[in-house]
Tab-separated table of C-alpha atoms in Angstrom:
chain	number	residue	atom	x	y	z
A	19	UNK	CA	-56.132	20.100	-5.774
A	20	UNK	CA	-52.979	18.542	-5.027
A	21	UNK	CA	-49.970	21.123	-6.214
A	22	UNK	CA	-47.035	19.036	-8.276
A	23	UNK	CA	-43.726	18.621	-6.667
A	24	UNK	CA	-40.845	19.685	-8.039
A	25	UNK	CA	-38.209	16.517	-8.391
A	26	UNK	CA	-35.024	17.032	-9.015
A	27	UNK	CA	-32.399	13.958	-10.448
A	28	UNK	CA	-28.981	14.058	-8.843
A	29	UNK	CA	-26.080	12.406	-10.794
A	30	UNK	CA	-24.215	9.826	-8.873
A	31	UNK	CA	-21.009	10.066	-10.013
A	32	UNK	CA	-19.179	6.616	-11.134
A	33	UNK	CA	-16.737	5.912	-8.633
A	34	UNK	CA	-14.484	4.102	-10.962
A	35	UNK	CA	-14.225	6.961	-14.082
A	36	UNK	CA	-13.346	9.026	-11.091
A	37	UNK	CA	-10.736	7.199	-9.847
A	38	UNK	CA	-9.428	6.779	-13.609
A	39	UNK	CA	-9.362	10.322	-14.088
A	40	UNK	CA	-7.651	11.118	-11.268
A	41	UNK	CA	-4.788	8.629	-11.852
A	42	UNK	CA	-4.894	9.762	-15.346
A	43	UNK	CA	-3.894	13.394	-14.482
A	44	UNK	CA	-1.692	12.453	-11.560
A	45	UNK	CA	0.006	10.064	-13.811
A	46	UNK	CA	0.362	12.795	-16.392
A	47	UNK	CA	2.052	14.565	-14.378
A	48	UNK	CA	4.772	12.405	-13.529
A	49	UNK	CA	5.655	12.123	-17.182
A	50	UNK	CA	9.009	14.617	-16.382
A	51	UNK	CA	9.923	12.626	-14.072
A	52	UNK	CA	9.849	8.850	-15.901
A	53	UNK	CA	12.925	7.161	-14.834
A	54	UNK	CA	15.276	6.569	-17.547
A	55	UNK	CA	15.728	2.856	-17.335
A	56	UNK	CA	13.219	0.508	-15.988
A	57	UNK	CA	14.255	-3.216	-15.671
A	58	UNK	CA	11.916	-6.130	-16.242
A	59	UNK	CA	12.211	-7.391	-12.673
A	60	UNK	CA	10.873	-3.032	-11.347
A	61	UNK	CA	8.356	-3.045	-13.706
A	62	UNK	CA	7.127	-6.576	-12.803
A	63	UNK	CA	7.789	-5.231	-9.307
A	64	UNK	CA	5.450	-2.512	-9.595
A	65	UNK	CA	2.756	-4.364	-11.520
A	66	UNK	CA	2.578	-6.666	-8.173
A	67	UNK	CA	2.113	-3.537	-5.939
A	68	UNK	CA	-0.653	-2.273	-8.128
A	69	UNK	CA	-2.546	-5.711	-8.016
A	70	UNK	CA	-1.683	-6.212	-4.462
A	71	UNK	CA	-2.539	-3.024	-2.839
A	72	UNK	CA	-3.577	-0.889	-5.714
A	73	UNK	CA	-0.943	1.555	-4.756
A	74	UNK	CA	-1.338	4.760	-7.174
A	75	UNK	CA	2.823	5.524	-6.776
A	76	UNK	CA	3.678	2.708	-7.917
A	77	UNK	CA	1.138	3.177	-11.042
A	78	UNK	CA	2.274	6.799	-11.902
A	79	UNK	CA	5.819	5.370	-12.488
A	80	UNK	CA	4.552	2.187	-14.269
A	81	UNK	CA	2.745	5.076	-16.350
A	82	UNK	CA	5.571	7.630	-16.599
A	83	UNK	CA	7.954	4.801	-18.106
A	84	UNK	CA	5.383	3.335	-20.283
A	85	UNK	CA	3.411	6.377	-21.550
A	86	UNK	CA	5.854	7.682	-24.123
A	87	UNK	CA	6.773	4.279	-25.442
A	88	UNK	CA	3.468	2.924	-25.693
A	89	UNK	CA	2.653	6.306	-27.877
A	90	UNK	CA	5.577	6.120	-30.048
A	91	UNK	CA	4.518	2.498	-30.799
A	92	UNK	CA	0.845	3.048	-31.283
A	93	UNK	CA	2.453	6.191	-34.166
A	94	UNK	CA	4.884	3.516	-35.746
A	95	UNK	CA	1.997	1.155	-36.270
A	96	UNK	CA	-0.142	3.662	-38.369
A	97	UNK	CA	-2.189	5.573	-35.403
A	98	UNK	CA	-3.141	9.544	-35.451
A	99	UNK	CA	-1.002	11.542	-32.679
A	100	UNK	CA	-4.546	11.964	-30.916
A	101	UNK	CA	-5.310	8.435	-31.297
A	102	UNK	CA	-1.866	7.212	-29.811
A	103	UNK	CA	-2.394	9.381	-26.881
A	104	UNK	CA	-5.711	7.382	-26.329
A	105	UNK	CA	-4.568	3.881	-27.234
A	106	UNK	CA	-1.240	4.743	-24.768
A	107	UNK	CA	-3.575	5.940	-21.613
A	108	UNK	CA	-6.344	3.478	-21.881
A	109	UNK	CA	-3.644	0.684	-22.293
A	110	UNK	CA	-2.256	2.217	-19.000
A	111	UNK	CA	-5.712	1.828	-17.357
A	112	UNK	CA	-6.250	-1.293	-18.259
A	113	UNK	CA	-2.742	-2.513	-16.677
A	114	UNK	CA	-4.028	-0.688	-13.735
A	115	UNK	CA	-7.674	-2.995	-13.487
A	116	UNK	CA	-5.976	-6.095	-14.916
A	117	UNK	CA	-2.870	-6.046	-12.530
A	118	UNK	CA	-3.600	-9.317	-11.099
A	119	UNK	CA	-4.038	-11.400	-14.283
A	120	UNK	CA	-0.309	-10.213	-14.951
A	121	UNK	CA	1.612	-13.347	-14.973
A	122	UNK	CA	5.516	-13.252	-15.263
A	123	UNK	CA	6.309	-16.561	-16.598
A	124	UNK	CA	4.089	-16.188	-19.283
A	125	UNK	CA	5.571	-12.901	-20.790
A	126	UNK	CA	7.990	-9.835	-19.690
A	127	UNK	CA	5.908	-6.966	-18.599
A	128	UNK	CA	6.858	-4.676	-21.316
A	129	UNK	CA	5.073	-7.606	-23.549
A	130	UNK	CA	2.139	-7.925	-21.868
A	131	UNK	CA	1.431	-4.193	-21.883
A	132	UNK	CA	2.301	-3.591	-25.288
A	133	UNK	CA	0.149	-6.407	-26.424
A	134	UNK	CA	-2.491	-4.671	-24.310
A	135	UNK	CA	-2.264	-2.150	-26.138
A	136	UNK	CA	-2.087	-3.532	-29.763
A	137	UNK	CA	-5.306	-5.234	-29.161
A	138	UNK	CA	-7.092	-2.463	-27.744
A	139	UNK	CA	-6.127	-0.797	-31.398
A	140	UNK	CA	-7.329	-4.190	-33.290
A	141	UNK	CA	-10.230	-3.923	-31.473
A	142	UNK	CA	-11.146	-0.540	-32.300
A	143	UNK	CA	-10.325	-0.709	-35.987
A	144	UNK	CA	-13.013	-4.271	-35.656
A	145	UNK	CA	-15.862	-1.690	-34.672
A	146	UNK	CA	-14.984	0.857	-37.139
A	147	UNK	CA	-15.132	-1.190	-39.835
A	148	UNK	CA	-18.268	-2.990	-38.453
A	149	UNK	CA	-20.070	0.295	-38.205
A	150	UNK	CA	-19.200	1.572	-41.741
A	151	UNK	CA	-19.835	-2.024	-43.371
A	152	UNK	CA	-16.518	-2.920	-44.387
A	153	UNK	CA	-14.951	-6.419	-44.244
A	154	UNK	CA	-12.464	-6.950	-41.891
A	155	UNK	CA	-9.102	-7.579	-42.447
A	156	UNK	CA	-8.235	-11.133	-42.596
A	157	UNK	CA	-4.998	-10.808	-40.883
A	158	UNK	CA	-6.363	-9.528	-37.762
A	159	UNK	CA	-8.659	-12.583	-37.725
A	160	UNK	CA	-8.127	-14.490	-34.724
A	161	UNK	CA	-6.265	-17.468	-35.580
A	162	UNK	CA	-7.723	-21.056	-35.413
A	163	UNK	CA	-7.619	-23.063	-32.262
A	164	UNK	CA	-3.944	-24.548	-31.761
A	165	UNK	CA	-3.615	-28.222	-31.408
A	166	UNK	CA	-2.785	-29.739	-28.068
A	167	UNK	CA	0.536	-30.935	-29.501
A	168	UNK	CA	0.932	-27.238	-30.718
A	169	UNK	CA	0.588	-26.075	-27.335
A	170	UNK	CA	2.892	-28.109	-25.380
A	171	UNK	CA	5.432	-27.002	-28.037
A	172	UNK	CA	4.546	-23.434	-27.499
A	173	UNK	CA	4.446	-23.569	-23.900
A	174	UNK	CA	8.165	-25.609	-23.681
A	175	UNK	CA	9.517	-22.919	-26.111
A	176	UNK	CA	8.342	-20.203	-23.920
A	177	UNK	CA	9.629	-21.824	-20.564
A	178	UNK	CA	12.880	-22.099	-22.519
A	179	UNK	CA	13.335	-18.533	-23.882
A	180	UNK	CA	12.391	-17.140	-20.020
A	181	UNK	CA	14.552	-19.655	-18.563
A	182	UNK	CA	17.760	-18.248	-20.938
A	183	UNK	CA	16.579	-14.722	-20.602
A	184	UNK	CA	16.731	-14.971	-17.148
A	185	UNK	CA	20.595	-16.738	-17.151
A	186	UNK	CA	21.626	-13.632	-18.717
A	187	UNK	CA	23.443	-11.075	-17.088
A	188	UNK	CA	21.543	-8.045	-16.186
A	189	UNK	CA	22.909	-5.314	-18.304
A	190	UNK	CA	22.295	-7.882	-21.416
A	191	UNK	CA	18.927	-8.508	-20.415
A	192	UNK	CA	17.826	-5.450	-20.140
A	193	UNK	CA	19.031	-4.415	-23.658
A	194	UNK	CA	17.332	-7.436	-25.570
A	195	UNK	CA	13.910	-5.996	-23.562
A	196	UNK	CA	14.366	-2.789	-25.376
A	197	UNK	CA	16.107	-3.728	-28.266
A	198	UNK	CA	13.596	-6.814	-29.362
A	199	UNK	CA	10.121	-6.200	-27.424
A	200	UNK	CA	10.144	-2.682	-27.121
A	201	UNK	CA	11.789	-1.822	-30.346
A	202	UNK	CA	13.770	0.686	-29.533
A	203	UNK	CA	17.149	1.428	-31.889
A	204	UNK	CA	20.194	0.663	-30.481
A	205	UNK	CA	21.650	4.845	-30.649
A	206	UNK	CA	18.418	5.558	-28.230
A	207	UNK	CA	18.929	2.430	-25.865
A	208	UNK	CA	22.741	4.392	-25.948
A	209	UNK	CA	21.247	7.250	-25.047
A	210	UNK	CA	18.442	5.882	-22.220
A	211	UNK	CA	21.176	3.924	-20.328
A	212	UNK	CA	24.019	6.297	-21.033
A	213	UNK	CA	26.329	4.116	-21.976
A	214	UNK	CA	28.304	4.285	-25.801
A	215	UNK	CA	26.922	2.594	-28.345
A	216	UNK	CA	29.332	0.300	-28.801
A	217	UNK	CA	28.519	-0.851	-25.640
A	218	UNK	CA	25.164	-1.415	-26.545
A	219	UNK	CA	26.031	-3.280	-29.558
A	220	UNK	CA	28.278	-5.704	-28.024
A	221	UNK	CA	26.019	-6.763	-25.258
A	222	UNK	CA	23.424	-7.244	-28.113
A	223	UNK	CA	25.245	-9.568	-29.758
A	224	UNK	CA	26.757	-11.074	-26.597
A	225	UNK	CA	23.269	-12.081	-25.323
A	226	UNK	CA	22.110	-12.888	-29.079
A	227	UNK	CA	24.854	-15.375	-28.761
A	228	UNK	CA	23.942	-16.939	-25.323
A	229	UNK	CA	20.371	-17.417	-26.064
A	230	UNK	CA	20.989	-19.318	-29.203
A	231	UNK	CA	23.455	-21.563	-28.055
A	232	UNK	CA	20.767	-22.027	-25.191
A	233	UNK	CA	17.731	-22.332	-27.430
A	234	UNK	CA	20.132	-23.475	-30.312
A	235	UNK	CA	18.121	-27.304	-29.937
A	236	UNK	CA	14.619	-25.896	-30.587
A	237	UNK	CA	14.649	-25.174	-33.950
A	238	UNK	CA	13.283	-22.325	-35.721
């Protein structure tokens, strides 16, 4: 009679949830470092390092900057503290994978990740209300195809706006990123560049004032 042999199954590990994880916690730990400031032209910067060479330095500051806000968004919009700190690092990780779809003409980087991140929160309240058999909410139905004529509008407008963001002066620029995309109020911004608020104020409404004249043609 032929004794039984013992088998043992090994776990491979996933190569890729490692690597997350260990960005993850090295990222973490930058956090009390994050720069203060962090200009659209760094972070766009540093997104092209990460899709270029994957370099993890240039991800832990990408993280360190974005972490907090991301969070603090994620609570404004109506997500548990736990839940923000999910939506915030998984947004993160996804920058990290998607790095090279990143496209700068199309949107500032602080867009594109926050939009990252808003969907990944869409799509999660989707499967929660799929699972407990309630109808989703019509507003975060995807819209209907746009028109061709639609687009070429869209896409002129967009050109547009980047081309007068980018005639701006620096200082101004900067400001309408955190003022308008990243929502931030104007006593914080104060605060982040270290500057008085009546600074902040006046280059507001400065570059408020330079964009419409520029865009002043388009319409609303």
């Amino acid at each position: 009679m032929i004794g039984a042999v013992a088998t043992q199954t090994v776990e491979i590990p996933d190569r890729r949830a490692v690597a997350e994880s260990r960005l993850r916690e090295a990222s973490t730990m930058t956090l009390r470092t994050a720069p203060a400031a962090l200009s659209s032209a760094e972070a766009t910067s540093l997104i092209r390092r990460i899709a270029e060479t994957q370099d993890r330095g240039a991800f832990a500051a990408l993280f360190a900057y974005y972490f907090p806000r991301v969070k603090a968004y994620m609570l404004r919009v109506g997500a548990s503290p736990a839940g923000a700190e999910e939506f915030a690092q998984e947004a993160l990780l996804r920058v990290w994978r998607k790095a090279d779809s990143f496209d700068p003409r199309a949107a500032a980087a602080s867009t594109w990740i926050f939009v990252i991140a808003r969907n990944l929160r869409i799509d999660r309240l989707r499967g929660e209300r799929n699972i407990d058999g309630f109808e989703r909410d019509p507003s975060e139905e995807p819209d209907a195809p746009p028109s061709g004529e639609a687009i070429a509008i869209m896409n002129e407008r967009r050109s547009r706006l980047h081309a007068a963001l980018a005639a701006l002066p620096a200082e101004q620029a900067h400001i309408i990123e955190l003022f308008y995309f990243e929502e931030h109020p104007q006593s914080e911004i104060a605060r982040m560049l270290g500057v008085p608020l009546g600074t902040v104020k006046s280059r507001v409404r400065l570059a408020v004032q330079r964009l419409r004249a520029e865009l002043e043609d388009l319409g609303s």
